[in-house]
mmCIF file of C-alpha atoms in Angstrom:
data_model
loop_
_atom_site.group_PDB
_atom_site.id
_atom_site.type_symbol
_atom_site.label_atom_id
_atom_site.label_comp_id
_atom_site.label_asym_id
_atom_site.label_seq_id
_atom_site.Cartn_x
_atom_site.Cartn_y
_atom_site.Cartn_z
ATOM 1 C CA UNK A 1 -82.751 31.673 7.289
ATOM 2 C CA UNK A 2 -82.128 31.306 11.164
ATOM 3 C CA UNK A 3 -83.735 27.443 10.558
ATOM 4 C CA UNK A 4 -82.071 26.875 7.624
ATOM 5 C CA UNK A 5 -78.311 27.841 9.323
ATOM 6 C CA UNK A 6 -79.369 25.705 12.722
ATOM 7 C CA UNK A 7 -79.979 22.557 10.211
ATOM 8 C CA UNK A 8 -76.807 23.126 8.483
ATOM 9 C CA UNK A 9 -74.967 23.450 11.712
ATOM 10 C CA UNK A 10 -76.895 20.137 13.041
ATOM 11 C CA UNK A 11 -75.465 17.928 9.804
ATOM 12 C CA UNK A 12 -71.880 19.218 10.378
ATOM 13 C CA UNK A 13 -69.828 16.125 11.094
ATOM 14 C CA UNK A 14 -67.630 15.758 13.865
ATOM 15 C CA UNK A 15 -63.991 15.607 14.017
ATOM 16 C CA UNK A 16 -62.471 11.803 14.251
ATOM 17 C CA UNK A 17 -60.746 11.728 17.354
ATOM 18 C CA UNK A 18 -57.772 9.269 17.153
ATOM 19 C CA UNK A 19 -55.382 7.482 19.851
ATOM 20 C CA UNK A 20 -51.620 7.392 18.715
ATOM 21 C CA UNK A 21 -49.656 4.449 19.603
ATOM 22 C CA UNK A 22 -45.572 4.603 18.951
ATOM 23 C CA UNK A 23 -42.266 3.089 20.199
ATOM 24 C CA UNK A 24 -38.830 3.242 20.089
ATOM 25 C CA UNK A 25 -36.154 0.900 21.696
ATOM 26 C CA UNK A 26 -32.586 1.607 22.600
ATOM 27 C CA UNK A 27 -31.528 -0.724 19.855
ATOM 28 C CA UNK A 28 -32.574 1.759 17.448
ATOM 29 C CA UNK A 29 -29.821 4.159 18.335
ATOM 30 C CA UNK A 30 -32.483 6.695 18.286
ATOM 31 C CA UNK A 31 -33.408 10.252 20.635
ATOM 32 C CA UNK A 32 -37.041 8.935 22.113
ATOM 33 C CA UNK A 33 -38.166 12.243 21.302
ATOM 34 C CA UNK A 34 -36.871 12.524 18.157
ATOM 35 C CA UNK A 35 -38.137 9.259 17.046
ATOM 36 C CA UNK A 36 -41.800 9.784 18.892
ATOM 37 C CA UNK A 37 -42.496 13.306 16.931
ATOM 38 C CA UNK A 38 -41.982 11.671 13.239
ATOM 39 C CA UNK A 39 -44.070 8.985 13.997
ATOM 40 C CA UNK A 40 -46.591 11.453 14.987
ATOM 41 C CA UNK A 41 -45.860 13.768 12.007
ATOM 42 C CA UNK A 42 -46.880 10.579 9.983
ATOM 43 C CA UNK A 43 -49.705 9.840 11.578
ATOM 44 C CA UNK A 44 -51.095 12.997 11.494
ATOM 45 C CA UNK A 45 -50.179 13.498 7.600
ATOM 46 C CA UNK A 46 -52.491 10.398 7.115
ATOM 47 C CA UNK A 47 -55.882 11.158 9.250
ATOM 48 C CA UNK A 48 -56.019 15.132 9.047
ATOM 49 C CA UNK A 49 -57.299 15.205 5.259
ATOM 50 C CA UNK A 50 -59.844 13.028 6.432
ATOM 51 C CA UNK A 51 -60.798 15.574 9.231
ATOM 52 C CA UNK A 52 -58.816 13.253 12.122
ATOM 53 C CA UNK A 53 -57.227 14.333 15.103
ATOM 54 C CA UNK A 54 -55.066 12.974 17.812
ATOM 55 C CA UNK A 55 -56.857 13.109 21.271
ATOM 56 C CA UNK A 56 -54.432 11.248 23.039
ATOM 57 C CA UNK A 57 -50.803 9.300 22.956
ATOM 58 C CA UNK A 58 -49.716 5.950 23.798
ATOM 59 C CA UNK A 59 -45.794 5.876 23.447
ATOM 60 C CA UNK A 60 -43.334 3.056 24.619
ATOM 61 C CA UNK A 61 -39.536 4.072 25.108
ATOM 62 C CA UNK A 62 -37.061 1.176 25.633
ATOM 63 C CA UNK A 63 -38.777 -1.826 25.096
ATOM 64 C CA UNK A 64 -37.858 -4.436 22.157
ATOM 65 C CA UNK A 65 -40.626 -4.948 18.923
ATOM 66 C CA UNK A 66 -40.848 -8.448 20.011
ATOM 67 C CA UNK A 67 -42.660 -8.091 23.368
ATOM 68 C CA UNK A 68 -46.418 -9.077 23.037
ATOM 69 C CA UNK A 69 -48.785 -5.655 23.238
ATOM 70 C CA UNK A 70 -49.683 -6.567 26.806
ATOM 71 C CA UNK A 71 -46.190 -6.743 28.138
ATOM 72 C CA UNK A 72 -45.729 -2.841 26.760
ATOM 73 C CA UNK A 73 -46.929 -0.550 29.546
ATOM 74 C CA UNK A 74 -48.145 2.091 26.865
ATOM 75 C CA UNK A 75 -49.519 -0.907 24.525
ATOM 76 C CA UNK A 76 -51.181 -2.585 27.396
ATOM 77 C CA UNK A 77 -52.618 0.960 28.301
ATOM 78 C CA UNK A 78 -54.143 1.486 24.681
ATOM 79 C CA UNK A 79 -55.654 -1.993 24.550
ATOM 80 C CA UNK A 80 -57.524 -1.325 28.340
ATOM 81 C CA UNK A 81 -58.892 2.255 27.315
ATOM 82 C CA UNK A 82 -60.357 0.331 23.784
ATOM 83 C CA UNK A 83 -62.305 -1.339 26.118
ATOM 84 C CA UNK A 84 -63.936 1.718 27.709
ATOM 85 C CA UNK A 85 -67.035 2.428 26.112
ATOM 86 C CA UNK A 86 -66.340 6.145 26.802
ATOM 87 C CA UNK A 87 -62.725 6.154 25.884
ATOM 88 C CA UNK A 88 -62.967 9.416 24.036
ATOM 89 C CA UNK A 89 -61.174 8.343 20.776
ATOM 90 C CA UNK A 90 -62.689 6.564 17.936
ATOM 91 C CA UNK A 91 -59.505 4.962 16.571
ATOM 92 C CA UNK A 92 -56.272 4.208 16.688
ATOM 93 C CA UNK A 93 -53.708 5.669 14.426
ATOM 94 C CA UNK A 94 -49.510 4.322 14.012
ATOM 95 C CA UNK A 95 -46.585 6.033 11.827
ATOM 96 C CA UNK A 96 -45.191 3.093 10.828
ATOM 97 C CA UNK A 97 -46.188 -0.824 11.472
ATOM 98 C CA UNK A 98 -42.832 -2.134 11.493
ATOM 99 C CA UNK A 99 -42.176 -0.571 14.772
ATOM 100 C CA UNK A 100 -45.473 -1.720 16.356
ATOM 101 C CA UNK A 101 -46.001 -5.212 15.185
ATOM 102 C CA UNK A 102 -43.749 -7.819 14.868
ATOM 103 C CA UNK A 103 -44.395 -11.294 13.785
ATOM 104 C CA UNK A 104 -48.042 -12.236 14.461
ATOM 105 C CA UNK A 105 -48.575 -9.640 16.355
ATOM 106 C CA UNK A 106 -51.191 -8.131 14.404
ATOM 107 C CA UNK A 107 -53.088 -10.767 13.822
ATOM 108 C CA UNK A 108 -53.103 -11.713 17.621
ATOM 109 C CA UNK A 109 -54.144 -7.904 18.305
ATOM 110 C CA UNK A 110 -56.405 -6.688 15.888
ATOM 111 C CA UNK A 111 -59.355 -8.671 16.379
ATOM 112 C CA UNK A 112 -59.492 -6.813 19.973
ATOM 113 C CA UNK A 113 -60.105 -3.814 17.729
ATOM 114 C CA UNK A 114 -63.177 -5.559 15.731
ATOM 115 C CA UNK A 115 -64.382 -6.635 18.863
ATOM 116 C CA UNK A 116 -64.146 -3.198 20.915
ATOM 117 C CA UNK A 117 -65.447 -1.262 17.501
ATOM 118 C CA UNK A 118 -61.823 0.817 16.918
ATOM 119 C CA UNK A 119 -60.647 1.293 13.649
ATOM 120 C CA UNK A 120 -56.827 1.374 13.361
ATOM 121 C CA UNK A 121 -55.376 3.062 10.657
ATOM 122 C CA UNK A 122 -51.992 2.693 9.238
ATOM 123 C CA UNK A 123 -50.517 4.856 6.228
ATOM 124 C CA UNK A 124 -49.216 1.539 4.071
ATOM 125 C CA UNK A 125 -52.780 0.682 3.849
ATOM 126 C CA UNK A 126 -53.698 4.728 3.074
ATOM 127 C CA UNK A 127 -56.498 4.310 6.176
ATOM 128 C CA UNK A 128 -58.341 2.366 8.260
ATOM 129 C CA UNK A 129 -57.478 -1.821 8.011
ATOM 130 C CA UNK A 130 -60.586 -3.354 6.765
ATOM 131 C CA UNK A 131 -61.036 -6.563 8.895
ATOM 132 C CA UNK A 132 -62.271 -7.818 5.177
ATOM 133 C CA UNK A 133 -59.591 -7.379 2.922
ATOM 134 C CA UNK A 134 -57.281 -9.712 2.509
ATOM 135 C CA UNK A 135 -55.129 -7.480 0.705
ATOM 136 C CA UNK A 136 -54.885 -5.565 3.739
ATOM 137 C CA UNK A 137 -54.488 -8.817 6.151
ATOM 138 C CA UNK A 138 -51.532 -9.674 3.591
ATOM 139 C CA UNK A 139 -49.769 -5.888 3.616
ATOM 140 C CA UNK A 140 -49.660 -6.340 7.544
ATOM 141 C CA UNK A 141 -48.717 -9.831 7.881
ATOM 142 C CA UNK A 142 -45.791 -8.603 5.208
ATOM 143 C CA UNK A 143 -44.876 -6.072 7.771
ATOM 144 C CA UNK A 144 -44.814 -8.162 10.963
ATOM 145 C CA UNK A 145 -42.224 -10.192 8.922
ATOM 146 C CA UNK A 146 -39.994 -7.840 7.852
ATOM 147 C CA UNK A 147 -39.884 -6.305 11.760
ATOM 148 C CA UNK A 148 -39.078 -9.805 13.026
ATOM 149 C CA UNK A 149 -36.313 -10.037 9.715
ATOM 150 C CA UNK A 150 -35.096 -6.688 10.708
ATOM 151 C CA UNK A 151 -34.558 -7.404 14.398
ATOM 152 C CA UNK A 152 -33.011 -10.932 13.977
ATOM 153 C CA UNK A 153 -30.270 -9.100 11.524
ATOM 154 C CA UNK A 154 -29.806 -5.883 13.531
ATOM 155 C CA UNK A 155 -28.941 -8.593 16.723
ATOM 156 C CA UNK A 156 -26.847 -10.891 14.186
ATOM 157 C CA UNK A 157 -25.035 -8.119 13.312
ATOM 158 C CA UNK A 158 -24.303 -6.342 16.773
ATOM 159 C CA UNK A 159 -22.950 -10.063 17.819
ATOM 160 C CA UNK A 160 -20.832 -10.726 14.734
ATOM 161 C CA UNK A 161 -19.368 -6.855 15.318
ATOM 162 C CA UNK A 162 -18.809 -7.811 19.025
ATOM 163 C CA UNK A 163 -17.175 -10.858 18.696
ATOM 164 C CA UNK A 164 -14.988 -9.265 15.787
ATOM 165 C CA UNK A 165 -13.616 -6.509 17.870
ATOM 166 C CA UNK A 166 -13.320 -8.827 21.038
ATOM 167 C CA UNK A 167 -10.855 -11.057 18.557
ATOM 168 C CA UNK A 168 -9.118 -8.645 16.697
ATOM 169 C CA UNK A 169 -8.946 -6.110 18.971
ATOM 170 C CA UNK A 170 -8.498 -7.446 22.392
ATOM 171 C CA UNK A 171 -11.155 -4.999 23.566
ATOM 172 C CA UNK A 172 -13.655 -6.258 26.407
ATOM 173 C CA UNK A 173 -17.130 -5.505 25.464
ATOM 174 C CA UNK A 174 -18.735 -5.440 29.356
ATOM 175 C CA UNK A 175 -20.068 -7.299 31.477
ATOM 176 C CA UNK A 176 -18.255 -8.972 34.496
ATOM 177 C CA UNK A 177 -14.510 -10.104 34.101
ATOM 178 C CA UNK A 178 -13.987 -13.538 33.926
ATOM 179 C CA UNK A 179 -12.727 -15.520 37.016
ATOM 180 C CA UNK A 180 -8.625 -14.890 36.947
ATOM 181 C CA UNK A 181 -8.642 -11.850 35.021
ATOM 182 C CA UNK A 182 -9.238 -8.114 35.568
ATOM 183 C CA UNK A 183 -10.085 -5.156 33.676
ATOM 184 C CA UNK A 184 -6.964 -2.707 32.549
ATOM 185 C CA UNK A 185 -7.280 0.482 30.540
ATOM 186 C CA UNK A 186 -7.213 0.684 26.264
ATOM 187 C CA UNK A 187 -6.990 4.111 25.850
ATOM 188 C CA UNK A 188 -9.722 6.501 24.702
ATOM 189 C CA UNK A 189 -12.920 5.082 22.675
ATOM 190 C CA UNK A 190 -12.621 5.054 18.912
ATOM 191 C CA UNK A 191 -16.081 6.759 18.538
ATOM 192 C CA UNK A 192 -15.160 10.380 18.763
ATOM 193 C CA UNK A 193 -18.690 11.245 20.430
ATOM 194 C CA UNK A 194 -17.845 8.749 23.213
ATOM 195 C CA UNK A 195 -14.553 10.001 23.868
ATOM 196 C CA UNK A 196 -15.513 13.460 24.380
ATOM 197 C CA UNK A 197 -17.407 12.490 27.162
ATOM 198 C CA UNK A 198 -14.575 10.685 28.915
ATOM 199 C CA UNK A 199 -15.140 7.214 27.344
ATOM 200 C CA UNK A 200 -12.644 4.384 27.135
ATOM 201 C CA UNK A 201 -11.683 1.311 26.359
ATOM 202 C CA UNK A 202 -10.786 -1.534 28.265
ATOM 203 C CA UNK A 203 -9.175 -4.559 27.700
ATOM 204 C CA UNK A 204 -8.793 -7.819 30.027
ATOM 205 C CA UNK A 205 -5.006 -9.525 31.408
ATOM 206 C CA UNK A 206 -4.342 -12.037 34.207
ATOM 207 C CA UNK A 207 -5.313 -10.685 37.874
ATOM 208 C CA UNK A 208 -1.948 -11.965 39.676
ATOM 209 C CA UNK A 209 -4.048 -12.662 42.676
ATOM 210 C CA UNK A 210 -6.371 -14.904 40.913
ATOM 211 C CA UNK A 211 -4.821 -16.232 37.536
ATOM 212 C CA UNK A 212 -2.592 -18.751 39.305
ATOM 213 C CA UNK A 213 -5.867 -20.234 40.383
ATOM 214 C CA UNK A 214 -7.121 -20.861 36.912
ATOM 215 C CA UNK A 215 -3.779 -22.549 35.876
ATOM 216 C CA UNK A 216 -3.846 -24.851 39.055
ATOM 217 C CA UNK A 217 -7.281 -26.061 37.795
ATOM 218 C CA UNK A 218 -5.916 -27.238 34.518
ATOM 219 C CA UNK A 219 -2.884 -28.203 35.559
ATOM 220 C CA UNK A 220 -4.657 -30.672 37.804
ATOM 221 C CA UNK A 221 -7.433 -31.302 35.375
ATOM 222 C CA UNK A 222 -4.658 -32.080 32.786
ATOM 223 C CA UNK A 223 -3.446 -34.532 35.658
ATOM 224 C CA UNK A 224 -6.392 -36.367 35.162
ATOM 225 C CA UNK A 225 -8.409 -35.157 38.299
ATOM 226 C CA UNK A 226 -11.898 -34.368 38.085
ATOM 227 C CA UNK A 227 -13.854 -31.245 38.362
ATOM 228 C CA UNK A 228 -15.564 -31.982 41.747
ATOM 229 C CA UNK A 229 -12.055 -33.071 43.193
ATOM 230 C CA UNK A 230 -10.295 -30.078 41.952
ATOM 231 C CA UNK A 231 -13.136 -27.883 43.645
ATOM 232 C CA UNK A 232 -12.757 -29.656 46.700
ATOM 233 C CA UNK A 233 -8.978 -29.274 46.783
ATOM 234 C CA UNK A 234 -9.415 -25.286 46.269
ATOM 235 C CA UNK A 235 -12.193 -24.425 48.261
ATOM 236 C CA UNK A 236 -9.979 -24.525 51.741
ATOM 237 C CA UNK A 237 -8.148 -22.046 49.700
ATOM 238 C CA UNK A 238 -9.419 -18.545 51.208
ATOM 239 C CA UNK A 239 -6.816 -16.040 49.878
ATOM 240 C CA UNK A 240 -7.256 -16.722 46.181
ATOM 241 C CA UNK A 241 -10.697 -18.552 45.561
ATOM 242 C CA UNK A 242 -13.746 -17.008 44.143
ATOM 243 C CA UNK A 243 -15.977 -14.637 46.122
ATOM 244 C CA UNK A 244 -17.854 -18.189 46.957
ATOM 245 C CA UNK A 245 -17.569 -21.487 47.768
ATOM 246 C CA UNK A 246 -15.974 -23.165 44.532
ATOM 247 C CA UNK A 247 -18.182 -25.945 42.887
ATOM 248 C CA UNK A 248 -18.359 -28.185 40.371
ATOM 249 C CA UNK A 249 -20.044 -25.449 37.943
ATOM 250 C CA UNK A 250 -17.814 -23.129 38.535
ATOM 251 C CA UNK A 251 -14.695 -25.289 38.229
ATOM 252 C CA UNK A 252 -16.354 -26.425 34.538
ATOM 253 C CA UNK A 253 -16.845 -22.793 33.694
ATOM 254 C CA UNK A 254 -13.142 -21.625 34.667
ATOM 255 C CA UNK A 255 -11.808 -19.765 31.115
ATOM 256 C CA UNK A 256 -10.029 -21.997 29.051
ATOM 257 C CA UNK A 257 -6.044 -21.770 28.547
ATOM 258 C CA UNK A 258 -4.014 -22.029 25.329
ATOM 259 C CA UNK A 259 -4.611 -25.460 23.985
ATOM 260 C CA UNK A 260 -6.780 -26.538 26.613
ATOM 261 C CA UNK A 261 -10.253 -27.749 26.556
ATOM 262 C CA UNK A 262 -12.566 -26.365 29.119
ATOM 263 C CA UNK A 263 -13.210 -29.275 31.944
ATOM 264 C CA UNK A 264 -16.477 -31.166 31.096
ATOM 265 C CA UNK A 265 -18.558 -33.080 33.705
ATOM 266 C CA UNK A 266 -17.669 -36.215 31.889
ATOM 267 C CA UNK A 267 -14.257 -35.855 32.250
#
C-alpha cells in the first residue's frame, strides 16, 4: 500500500504557475487599483479550473495602450524574465486583450513567447493562444483593432468636448495663457466632485500690461510691415515684451484679433 500511495503521489501534476500582466492609463478615468484587481479576478476565473495560479504580477499604471511592450516598464519587465530559463512561471495570463495590445502589437510580441516556450493565455480565446490557429491569430488581431479604434475615438472625443466648451463656454482648458492675456476666475467647476475639493474654473481676458502689445503687432502688420520688422521694432521694448527676446516665430504665433489673420512668414 505504502508503494502504491508513493506512486500515486509521484504522478500528481503540478500546479501551472502563471505571470499576470495588466494596465491601466489615466485616460481611462479609472482607480489603478480598482482597475488592476478585475483584471486579475478575470484572469484567475480563466486558469484556476485548469489548476493555474498566479506566481507573480506585471502591472503598468499611467501609460497609453499604444506604447510598444518594451517602452512599458512592467511590459518590458515581463518580456526580460520570459527570457530566464528559471523564471519561475510557465505562462503568462491577461484579463482582457484590449488593454494590453493595441494594433500589431500582438503579432510583434507573441512570437517572443514561441521562442522563450511561454504560453499566454487570454479568456476570448478560453486558454492558451495556439501559435497554429488562425482562428486564434484572427480573434487577436480583431482585438488589437478595436483598442487602436477605441483610443483614436476616446481622444476624438475628449478634443471635440474641449474645443466645444472652450467656444461656447469661454472656459480655458490649461495649459499656459497665451501671450497678451491672463487667467481670471469662472466660478466653481461644474463637476460636483471637483468642486468639493476646491476646483474652479477659469477663463482668459486681455492682461493690460501685455494686450496692447498684441494690438501694436497687427496694427503694424495691417500697415503692411513684416513679421521680422515688427519684432525688431518691439524687442527694445523691455516693460511690455515677452519674457524673451521677441522673434520672428513668436511675432507669427501672436493670437489672432477679430477679423485678423494671424501674420504668415510670407507676408
Amino acid at each position: 500500500m505504502s508503494n502504491v500511495g508513493a506512486t500515486q503521489r509521484s504522478v500528481t501534476p503540478q500546479p501551472l504557475r502563471f505571470a499576470f500582466y495588466g494596465r491601466v492609463s489615466t485616460e481611462d478615468q479609472q482607480d489603478p487599483e480598482a482597475s488592476r484587481a478585475w483584471q486579475l479576478s478575470r484572469s484567475r476565473a480563466l486558469i484556476e479550473p485548469a489548476g493555474g495560479q498566479v506566481v507573480v504580477e506585471f502591472f503598468d499604471v499611467g501609460l497609453s495602450r499604444s506604447l510598444p511592450w518594451k517602452r512599458r516598464p512592467e511590459a518590458a519587465r515581463l518580456l526580460a524574465a520570459l527570457r530566464d530559463p528559471g523564471r519561475g512561471f510557465d505562462g503568462v495570463v491577461i484579463g482582457e486583450p484590449q488593454r494590453v495590445f493595441y494594433g500589431n502589437q500582438f503579432g510583434l510580441t507573441f512570437p517572443l513567447f514561441e521562442h522563450y516556450g511561454g504560453a499566454l493565455w487570454v479568456p476570448e480565446v478560453g486558454g492558451a493562444v495556439d501559435p497554429g490557429s488562425d482562428a486564434h491569430d484572427l480573434v487577436m488581431a480583431l482585438y488589437g483593432g478595436m483598442s487602436k479604434g477605441e483610443r483614436n475615438r476616446i481622444k476624438v472625443r475628449v478634443r471635440s468636448a474641449m474645443a466645444a466648451q472652450a467656444a461656447t463656454e469661454g472656459r480655458f482648458l490649461g495649459g499656459r495663457p497665451p501671450y497678451g492675456y491672463r487667467l481670471v476666475d469662472a466660478g466653481p467647476h461644474p463637476n460636483p466632485g471637483k468642486a468639493a475639493d476646491g476646483r474652479r474654473l477659469h477663463r482668459l481676458e486681455p492682461d493690460p500690461l501685455t494686450a496692447p502689445v498684441v494690438r501694436r503687432i497687427y496694427a503694424e502688420y495691417l500697415a503692411g510691415q513684416g513679421i521680422f520688422a515688427i519684432a525688431e521694432g518691439l524687442t527694445p521694448a523691455t516693460a511690455s515684451s515677452p519674457p524673451r527676446p521677441t522673434t520672428g516665430d513668436a511675432t507669427r504665433t501672436a493670437p489672432p484679433r477679430h477679423g485678423a489673420r494671424a501674420p504668415s512668414a510670407s507676408s
